[in-house]
Amino acid sequence: MNETVFSAPVSPVGEPVRIDISQLEKSLRRPRSAFSFVLSVLVGLMTITALVPLFSVIFMLLVRGGKKLSMSALTELPPSAFELGGGFGNAIAGTVIMVGIAALISVPVGIIAAVFLAEVAPESRLAKVVRMCAKLMTDFPSILAGVFAYGAVVLITGGFSAAAGGIALSILMLPTVMLTAEEAIRMVPSKIREAALGMGATQVQTVWMVLLPTAFPGILTGIMLAVARAAGETAPLLFTALFSNYWLASDGKIDLMQPTASLAVLIYNFSAMPFENQVELAWAAALVLVLMVLTVNLTGQALSRNRTE
Amino acid sequence: MAETGTNATSKGDSITRAPTAFEKHGNTAFRLASYLFAWMTVLLVLYIAYTIARQAVPAMSKYGWGFVTGTKWDPNTKEFGVLPEIWGTLYSSLLALVLGTLFGVAVAVYLSEHYLGFLVFSVLKLFGVQFHPFWGKLPDRLEVLLKNLIELLAAIPSVVYGLWGIYFIIPLIRPLCQWFQVKLGWIPIFSTTLSGPGMLPAGIVLSVMIMPTIAAISLNSLLAVPPKLRQAAYGLGATRWETILGVILPTASKGIFGAVILAFGRALGETMALAMLIGNSNVISWSLFSPGNTLAALLANNFAEAGPGEIGVLMFAALILLGITLLVNVVGAFILDKASSGREGAKR
């Protein structure tokens, strides 16, 4: 190794200090660098491992669910124990209807409460309490929404129903809708708001004609994320909407006060059955559910990305 | 701006006028409505707690503390106790937390150190296209893609994870668990055989579900570490990992800890995957391979078929679950709050 003599670092005595340049070079033979390198590789491997479940889930959904997926699976009623064939048409309809009910409740309440938080009285004590409550509800175990809807709706109306399921889901959607809508309204440049008020618009006109249209993409993102989450929820539906092997209609009219099937509960019920046909259907239903959830979720995210760019 | 303003007014003098009585009342009504809806949110939370508590009161007065310490669940003899469920809830959540934190923080470090970007950049450099209009953007794009893929893990419904756990994780880990049980059976955590559903598969699937939360929040707190600290450590001659372990992670530790607590709260309340994977039997065991039960899974499995007497007992269990998750979440939010305020102080 060639040793170079530097004169720059001078020892207190005044003699030039000899520095071995090769000692300063990064080399994997040195324990410190080797340790760093090994940990870097380890972290890389762990990141790849962390992605394995995602690809494994998608692969199994496509292989096991795709095999069974057909027009009849999408439109027919669930089969009974030893029956072959069948499908989960009523479960798709049930999921859509219950998420629809939940959205009908949570979207207006969430947006108007968000207007309150962002616009009417953002710094008030009530606003702080509301924000805290919304955050609490975000972290709420989803099954407790079901327990609540059971106590507040099922026990009072006297039976399991689509309405009870929708109410349980709306409790899970509300905080997401509210907090993202508040954020979106706050993102509207204050110049726009002040211009509207300066033109003589009342507060309600400013909100309806200026703020909400401007914040609309952001609000929509929140709604879609909430819908995606609600569509995949099982626990709140188990004992509010229960399950049903039939269509949600009696005498040609949709009846919201009877037990209702949903994709998520169907997957849960069929997954534990000892019949191959039901298990296959559970996988197909899972594929449909994941496609629905991911489509809504990714669309929502794309909306917000366009907004920020 | 001023010019367009004058143009607008010159077109007609009806452009400005005082608000009509209808508009004024509408405004007041809207403000009132917004207050009403805000109050509704608060009342809803109170009403939820009230509904569960009211249903639980009869069971509470009947069973009292014996409910928390009892180990039997038998609707026929009216013996109810949730100690195995509390044990299972905490054990499975902690197991998931260990795995989830390990991988979540690793992913966060990997992303915050921009390993992938540098890797792709050096590959591009080999071909000499690192500043090409299309290829040059690839490192950033791939990093965003990786981040989105991790977040996608959180979007998959838990019931689908449950299904995946039954038909993928359990068959996958069973031979391994059998080997551990035979060779290391004298250690309490390997003391029983994995007959199918059990604590370990439940914990693994749960860790997959909470990992994105930990990774996302940890990544944010790692990225918020002032770059000066990193540069100072490098300047003193520290290697990359000496910097990470000695400077970056300790600085971000409060944020990461908050993330872990929040993920813990989520794991405690997670229902479906556990109801499908944990085996639903009232057992208190140290063994990773033994079946167990959790509070949420107990509710999921027993609620729909419960008789009138059992409903009250289940509501009591729900109240205990509510109490535990509330406590953990409030502590987590408090720590995260502290962490962010502390960092703002450090910046100044």
Coordinates of C-alpha atoms in Angstrom, one line a residue, chain B residues 51-323:
Chain B
T51 CA -76.2 2.2 23.9
I52 CA -73.4 -0.4 24.5
A53 CA -73.2 0.6 28.2
R54 CA -76.9 0.5 28.8
Q55 CA -77.2 -3.0 27.4
A56 CA -74.2 -4.1 29.4
V57 CA -75.4 -2.8 32.8
P58 CA -77.5 -5.9 33.8
A59 CA -74.6 -8.2 33.0
M60 CA -72.2 -5.9 34.8
S61 CA -74.2 -5.9 38.0
K62 CA -74.7 -9.7 37.8
Y63 CA -71.1 -10.8 37.0
G64 CA -69.0 -7.9 38.1
W65 CA -65.3 -8.5 38.3
G66 CA -65.8 -12.2 38.0
F67 CA -66.5 -11.7 34.3
V68 CA -63.0 -10.3 33.7
T69 CA -61.3 -13.1 35.7
G70 CA -63.6 -16.0 34.7
T71 CA -62.3 -18.5 32.1
K72 CA -65.4 -20.3 31.1
W73 CA -68.0 -19.3 28.4
D74 CA -71.0 -21.6 28.6
P75 CA -74.4 -20.2 27.7
N76 CA -76.1 -23.4 29.1
T77 CA -74.8 -23.0 32.6
K78 CA -74.8 -19.2 32.4
E79 CA -71.1 -19.1 33.2
F80 CA -69.4 -16.3 31.5
G81 CA -65.8 -15.1 31.7
V82 CA -63.6 -13.3 29.2
L83 CA -60.1 -13.8 30.7
P84 CA -59.0 -16.1 27.8
E85 CA -60.4 -13.6 25.3
I86 CA -58.5 -10.7 26.9
W87 CA -55.4 -12.8 27.0
G88 CA -55.9 -13.8 23.3
T89 CA -56.6 -10.2 22.3
L90 CA -53.4 -9.0 23.9
Y91 CA -51.2 -11.9 22.9
S92 CA -52.2 -11.9 19.2
S93 CA -51.9 -8.2 19.0
L94 CA -48.5 -8.1 20.6
L95 CA -47.3 -11.0 18.3
A96 CA -48.6 -9.0 15.3
L97 CA -47.0 -5.9 16.7
V98 CA -43.5 -7.5 16.9
L99 CA -43.7 -8.8 13.3
G100 CA -45.4 -5.7 12.0
T101 CA -43.0 -3.2 13.6
L102 CA -40.0 -5.2 12.4
F103 CA -41.1 -5.2 8.8
G104 CA -42.9 -1.8 8.9
V105 CA -39.8 0.0 10.2
A106 CA -37.6 -1.9 7.7
V107 CA -39.8 -0.7 4.9
A108 CA -39.8 2.8 6.2
V109 CA -36.0 2.9 6.4
Y110 CA -35.7 1.4 3.0
L111 CA -38.0 4.0 1.5
S112 CA -36.6 7.0 3.5
E113 CA -33.0 6.1 2.5
H114 CA -34.1 6.0 -1.1
Y115 CA -32.3 2.7 -1.7
L116 CA -34.6 1.8 -4.6
G117 CA -34.0 5.1 -6.3
F118 CA -30.2 4.8 -6.0
L119 CA -30.3 1.2 -7.2
V120 CA -32.3 2.1 -10.3
F121 CA -30.2 5.2 -10.9
S122 CA -27.0 3.2 -10.8
V123 CA -28.5 0.6 -13.2
L124 CA -29.5 3.5 -15.5
K125 CA -26.0 4.9 -15.2
L126 CA -24.6 1.6 -16.6
F127 CA -26.6 2.3 -19.8
G128 CA -25.8 6.0 -19.7
V129 CA -29.5 7.1 -19.7
Q130 CA -29.7 8.5 -16.1
F131 CA -30.7 11.9 -17.4
H132 CA -32.9 10.7 -20.3
P133 CA -36.3 12.5 -20.3
F134 CA -38.2 9.1 -19.7
W135 CA -35.6 6.9 -18.0
G136 CA -34.4 9.7 -15.7
K137 CA -37.8 9.8 -14.0
L138 CA -37.8 6.0 -13.4
P139 CA -36.2 6.1 -9.9
D140 CA -38.7 8.5 -8.5
R141 CA -41.6 6.7 -10.1
L142 CA -40.6 3.3 -8.8
E143 CA -40.2 4.6 -5.3
V144 CA -43.8 6.1 -5.5
L145 CA -45.0 2.7 -6.9
L146 CA -43.4 0.8 -4.0
K147 CA -45.0 3.2 -1.5
N148 CA -48.4 2.8 -3.1
L149 CA -48.0 -1.0 -3.2
I150 CA -47.3 -1.0 0.6
E151 CA -50.4 1.2 1.1
L152 CA -52.4 -1.2 -1.1
L153 CA -51.9 -3.9 1.5
A154 CA -54.1 -1.8 3.9
A155 CA -56.9 -1.6 1.3
I156 CA -57.6 -5.3 1.0
P157 CA -60.6 -6.2 3.2
S158 CA -59.8 -8.2 6.3
V159 CA -62.2 -11.0 5.4
V160 CA -60.1 -11.6 2.3
Y161 CA -57.0 -11.8 4.5
G162 CA -58.8 -14.3 6.6
L163 CA -59.6 -16.4 3.6
W164 CA -55.9 -16.1 2.4
G165 CA -54.8 -17.1 5.9
I166 CA -56.9 -20.3 6.0
Y167 CA -55.8 -21.5 2.5
F168 CA -52.3 -20.1 2.2
I169 CA -50.6 -19.3 5.5
I170 CA -51.8 -22.2 7.6
P171 CA -50.8 -24.9 5.0
L172 CA -47.5 -23.0 4.5
I173 CA -46.4 -22.8 8.1
R174 CA -47.8 -26.1 9.4
P175 CA -44.8 -28.3 8.5
L176 CA -42.4 -25.7 10.0
C177 CA -44.5 -25.5 13.2
Q178 CA -44.5 -29.3 13.4
W179 CA -40.7 -29.3 13.2
F180 CA -40.4 -26.7 15.9
Q181 CA -42.8 -28.6 18.2
V182 CA -40.9 -31.8 17.8
K183 CA -37.4 -30.3 18.2
L184 CA -38.1 -27.5 20.7
G185 CA -41.3 -28.6 22.3
W186 CA -39.8 -28.0 25.8
I187 CA -40.0 -24.2 25.2
P188 CA -43.4 -23.0 26.3
I189 CA -44.1 -21.1 23.1
F190 CA -43.7 -24.3 21.0
S191 CA -45.4 -26.6 23.4
T192 CA -48.5 -27.6 21.4
T193 CA -49.0 -28.8 17.8
L194 CA -50.7 -26.5 15.2
S195 CA -53.8 -28.4 14.3
G196 CA -55.0 -25.7 11.9
P197 CA -56.2 -22.4 13.2
G198 CA -54.0 -20.9 16.0
M199 CA -52.3 -17.9 17.5
L200 CA -49.3 -17.9 15.0
P201 CA -51.3 -17.8 11.7
A202 CA -53.6 -15.2 13.3
G203 CA -50.6 -13.1 14.4
I204 CA -48.9 -13.3 11.0
V205 CA -52.0 -12.2 9.1
L206 CA -52.7 -9.5 11.6
S207 CA -49.1 -8.2 11.2
V208 CA -49.6 -8.0 7.4
M209 CA -52.7 -5.9 8.1
I210 CA -51.1 -3.4 10.5
M211 CA -47.7 -3.2 8.8
P212 CA -48.8 -0.5 6.3
T213 CA -49.9 1.8 9.1
I214 CA -46.5 1.4 10.9
A215 CA -44.6 1.9 7.7
A216 CA -46.5 5.0 6.6
I217 CA -46.3 6.9 9.9
S218 CA -42.7 5.8 10.5
L219 CA -41.8 6.9 7.0
N220 CA -43.3 10.3 7.7
S221 CA -41.3 10.7 10.9
L222 CA -38.1 9.5 9.3
L223 CA -38.5 11.9 6.5
A224 CA -39.1 14.7 9.0
V225 CA -35.7 14.2 10.6
P226 CA -33.8 17.4 9.7
P227 CA -31.2 16.6 7.0
K228 CA -28.6 18.5 9.0
L229 CA -28.4 15.7 11.5
R230 CA -27.7 13.2 8.8
Q231 CA -25.1 15.4 7.2
A232 CA -23.4 16.0 10.5
A233 CA -23.2 12.3 11.2
Y234 CA -21.8 11.6 7.8
G235 CA -19.4 14.5 8.3
L236 CA -18.1 12.8 11.4
G237 CA -17.3 9.7 9.5
A238 CA -20.3 7.6 10.5
T239 CA -21.3 4.8 8.1
R240 CA -24.9 4.8 6.7
W241 CA -26.2 2.4 9.3
E242 CA -24.3 4.0 12.2
T243 CA -26.1 7.2 11.2
I244 CA -29.5 5.4 10.9
L245 CA -29.2 3.5 14.2
G246 CA -27.4 6.3 16.1
V247 CA -29.1 9.4 14.8
I248 CA -32.0 9.0 12.5
L249 CA -34.0 6.3 14.3
P250 CA -33.6 7.8 17.8
T251 CA -34.7 11.2 16.5
A252 CA -37.7 9.7 14.8
S253 CA -38.3 7.3 17.7
K254 CA -41.3 9.1 19.2
G255 CA -43.1 9.2 15.9
I256 CA -42.4 5.5 15.3
F257 CA -43.5 4.7 18.9
G258 CA -46.8 6.6 18.3
A259 CA -47.3 4.6 15.1
V260 CA -46.7 1.3 16.9
I261 CA -49.3 2.3 19.6
L262 CA -51.9 3.3 16.9
A263 CA -51.2 0.0 15.1
F264 CA -51.7 -1.8 18.4
G265 CA -55.1 -0.1 18.8
R266 CA -56.0 -1.3 15.3
A267 CA -54.8 -4.8 16.0
L268 CA -56.9 -5.0 19.2
G269 CA -60.1 -4.2 17.4
E270 CA -59.5 -6.2 14.3
T271 CA -62.2 -8.9 14.0
M272 CA -62.6 -10.9 10.9
A273 CA -59.2 -12.2 10.1
L274 CA -58.9 -13.3 13.8
A275 CA -62.3 -14.8 13.9
M276 CA -61.4 -17.0 10.9
L277 CA -57.9 -17.9 12.0
I278 CA -57.5 -18.0 15.8
G279 CA -59.6 -21.1 16.4
N280 CA -62.2 -19.7 18.8
S281 CA -61.5 -21.8 21.8
N282 CA -61.3 -20.6 25.4
V283 CA -57.7 -21.4 26.0
I284 CA -55.0 -19.5 27.9
S285 CA -51.7 -20.8 26.6
W286 CA -48.2 -19.4 25.9
S287 CA -47.9 -21.6 22.9
L288 CA -47.8 -19.9 19.5
F289 CA -49.5 -22.9 17.9
S290 CA -52.4 -23.2 20.4
P291 CA -55.8 -22.0 19.3
G292 CA -57.3 -19.1 21.3
N293 CA -59.9 -16.4 21.1
T294 CA -60.2 -12.6 21.1
L295 CA -62.9 -10.2 22.4
A296 CA -63.8 -9.1 18.8
A297 CA -63.8 -12.7 17.5
L298 CA -66.0 -13.7 20.4
L299 CA -68.5 -11.0 19.5
A300 CA -68.4 -11.9 15.8
N301 CA -69.0 -15.6 16.5
N302 CA -71.6 -15.5 19.2
F303 CA -73.7 -12.4 18.6
A304 CA -76.0 -13.5 15.8
E305 CA -77.1 -16.6 17.6
A306 CA -77.1 -15.3 21.1
G307 CA -80.2 -15.6 23.3
P308 CA -81.6 -12.6 25.2
G309 CA -79.5 -13.4 28.3
E310 CA -76.2 -13.8 26.4
I311 CA -76.7 -10.4 24.5
G312 CA -76.1 -8.5 27.7
V313 CA -73.0 -10.4 28.5
L314 CA -71.7 -9.9 25.0
M315 CA -72.4 -6.1 25.3
F316 CA -70.2 -6.2 28.5
A317 CA -67.4 -7.8 26.5
A318 CA -67.9 -5.1 23.8
L319 CA -67.6 -2.5 26.5
I320 CA -64.3 -4.0 27.7
L321 CA -63.0 -4.0 24.1
L322 CA -64.1 -0.4 23.7
G323 CA -62.3 0.6 26.9

